[in-house]
């Protein structure tokens, strides 16, 4: 009997240490647990919502909204070399406390920050959805900030309505040839538009087109082979809704609707989340991670992250719920809709 207890004790111990190792500094992860609390290498809950990730100099950098209790507190940045364990690098872009007239004066709303590295200017360029202090969501502008380093600090450059269009939920996309694009919800979110960026990525060019008018937001885009895939959500504020994917051979369209990619419990509500980014995994050709936010409007800081692998075959995109998964499992994964 005593031996049985000893065996059980060991079994429980081994299983526990496989899931995640608790260290003095925090938790070290060896897998993703979508929608679970996710802490950084110091044990603090990661605060990077509506975010995006770039890979630069052998590291990933995750930029996202820093949230207090509801308030917008700027843009946080974390770094990682394995995508599971993230080190807090600081506040990449802070609201302006010195100048109450600044577009980014404290009290403004900064959402959905995305960063690209510009090879020509050797600068990191951040775009974000900006709402001016005291105006709710009326201003509908895009903000741009710049830095010499991935982790910042970023310096605010300007804010505007691209080509005069309202601009709320947004993402950036850098194509293989270095051309970059801003994809944004416009006309009270009824339109989704794309504009090609200037060579320095600091302004939109006049090449600015309507993608479709379907009342969609939370754009997250990726390129697979010679096609572009665009995941969006409906417009129900912080509440989750049904995702959709459109596919096109050109960023300027025409875009074809190919359905809801989510599979699993609450798939019709994007598992309780809302798209924010699709991240190409380095060293794993044609493998992507879908990133979403499971918002907690009562305490936005406490919103969770849903990261899941994307599977694509013959234009069919599938994002299946998994309680836990790791990057190793992708190697053996059959890349077919039935996998
Ligand atoms: C959502 C949007 C979020 C945030 C929120 C505010 O529709 O995706 O980024 O703007 O509305 O209610």
PDB file of N, CA and C and ligand atoms in Angstrom, residues 65 67 111-112 129 137 169 189 217-218 233-238 274 295, ligand 1:
ATOM      1  N   UNK A  65      -1.418  46.429 -26.531  1.00  0.00           N
ATOM      2  CA  UNK A  65      -1.965  47.493 -25.689  1.00  0.00           C
ATOM      3  C   UNK A  65      -1.659  47.216 -24.225  1.00  0.00           C
ATOM      4  N   UNK A  67      -2.943  47.840 -20.764  1.00  0.00           N
ATOM      5  CA  UNK A  67      -4.226  48.251 -20.194  1.00  0.00           C
ATOM      6  C   UNK A  67      -4.140  48.339 -18.692  1.00  0.00           C
ATOM      7  N   UNK A 111      -4.876  51.587 -29.583  1.00  0.00           N
ATOM      8  CA  UNK A 111      -5.266  50.184 -29.726  1.00  0.00           C
ATOM      9  C   UNK A 111      -4.567  49.518 -30.901  1.00  0.00           C
ATOM     10  N   UNK A 112      -4.510  48.192 -30.824  1.00  0.00           N
ATOM     11  CA  UNK A 112      -4.063  47.318 -31.926  1.00  0.00           C
ATOM     12  C   UNK A 112      -2.728  47.740 -32.546  1.00  0.00           C
ATOM     13  N   UNK A 129      -4.208  52.213 -33.769  1.00  0.00           N
ATOM     14  CA  UNK A 129      -5.489  52.904 -33.823  1.00  0.00           C
ATOM     15  C   UNK A 129      -5.480  53.941 -32.708  1.00  0.00           C
ATOM     16  N   UNK A 137     -14.711  57.210 -29.354  1.00  0.00           N
ATOM     17  CA  UNK A 137     -14.169  56.581 -30.568  1.00  0.00           C
ATOM     18  C   UNK A 137     -14.472  57.431 -31.810  1.00  0.00           C
ATOM     19  N   UNK A 169     -10.050  49.708 -36.130  1.00  0.00           N
ATOM     20  CA  UNK A 169      -9.255  48.481 -36.018  1.00  0.00           C
ATOM     21  C   UNK A 169      -8.336  48.361 -37.230  1.00  0.00           C
ATOM     22  N   UNK A 189     -16.786  51.508 -39.510  1.00  0.00           N
ATOM     23  CA  UNK A 189     -16.486  50.066 -39.525  1.00  0.00           C
ATOM     24  C   UNK A 189     -17.277  49.289 -40.585  1.00  0.00           C
ATOM     25  N   UNK A 217     -14.222  43.920 -38.699  1.00  0.00           N
ATOM     26  CA  UNK A 217     -13.084  44.587 -38.058  1.00  0.00           C
ATOM     27  C   UNK A 217     -12.076  43.548 -37.575  1.00  0.00           C
ATOM     28  N   UNK A 218     -11.120  43.981 -36.740  1.00  0.00           N
ATOM     29  CA  UNK A 218     -10.078  43.102 -36.197  1.00  0.00           C
ATOM     30  C   UNK A 218      -9.328  42.333 -37.298  1.00  0.00           C
ATOM     31  N   UNK A 233     -13.327  39.865 -37.754  1.00  0.00           N
ATOM     32  CA  UNK A 233     -14.449  39.591 -36.849  1.00  0.00           C
ATOM     33  C   UNK A 233     -15.616  40.480 -37.261  1.00  0.00           C
ATOM     34  N   UNK A 234     -16.792  40.193 -36.686  1.00  0.00           N
ATOM     35  CA  UNK A 234     -17.914  41.114 -36.824  1.00  0.00           C
ATOM     36  C   UNK A 234     -17.703  42.292 -35.882  1.00  0.00           C
ATOM     37  N   UNK A 235     -18.631  43.235 -35.875  1.00  0.00           N
ATOM     38  CA  UNK A 235     -18.480  44.441 -35.055  1.00  0.00           C
ATOM     39  C   UNK A 235     -19.456  44.406 -33.891  1.00  0.00           C
ATOM     40  N   UNK A 236     -19.049  43.777 -32.789  1.00  0.00           N
ATOM     41  CA  UNK A 236     -19.916  43.734 -31.605  1.00  0.00           C
ATOM     42  C   UNK A 236     -19.137  44.206 -30.369  1.00  0.00           C
ATOM     43  N   UNK A 237     -18.275  45.201 -30.582  1.00  0.00           N
ATOM     44  CA  UNK A 237     -17.509  45.747 -29.460  1.00  0.00           C
ATOM     45  C   UNK A 237     -16.592  44.688 -28.865  1.00  0.00           C
ATOM     46  N   UNK A 238     -16.609  44.598 -27.528  1.00  0.00           N
ATOM     47  CA  UNK A 238     -15.723  43.625 -26.849  1.00  0.00           C
ATOM     48  C   UNK A 238     -16.305  42.212 -26.881  1.00  0.00           C
ATOM     49  N   UNK A 274     -11.291  37.437 -30.286  1.00  0.00           N
ATOM     50  CA  UNK A 274     -11.391  38.298 -31.467  1.00  0.00           C
ATOM     51  C   UNK A 274      -9.991  38.377 -32.100  1.00  0.00           C
ATOM     52  N   UNK A 295     -11.464  39.239 -24.681  1.00  0.00           N
ATOM     53  CA  UNK A 295     -11.570  40.492 -23.925  1.00  0.00           C
ATOM     54  C   UNK A 295     -12.372  40.317 -22.631  1.00  0.00           C
TER      55      UNK A 295
HETATM   56  C1  LIG B   1     -13.916  46.441 -30.719  1.00  0.00           C
HETATM   57  C2  LIG B   1     -12.513  46.577 -31.283  1.00  0.00           C
HETATM   58  C3  LIG B   1     -11.563  46.765 -30.128  1.00  0.00           C
HETATM   59  C4  LIG B   1     -12.026  47.985 -29.349  1.00  0.00           C
HETATM   60  C5  LIG B   1     -13.453  47.806 -28.885  1.00  0.00           C
HETATM   61  C6  LIG B   1     -13.988  49.014 -28.155  1.00  0.00           C
HETATM   62  O1  LIG B   1     -14.875  46.349 -31.713  1.00  0.00           O
HETATM   63  O2  LIG B   1     -12.176  45.441 -32.021  1.00  0.00           O
HETATM   64  O3  LIG B   1     -10.244  46.908 -30.605  1.00  0.00           O
HETATM   65  O4  LIG B   1     -11.929  49.124 -30.163  1.00  0.00           O
HETATM   66  O5  LIG B   1     -14.279  47.567 -29.997  1.00  0.00           O
HETATM   67  O6  LIG B   1     -15.350  48.845 -27.846  1.00  0.00           O
END
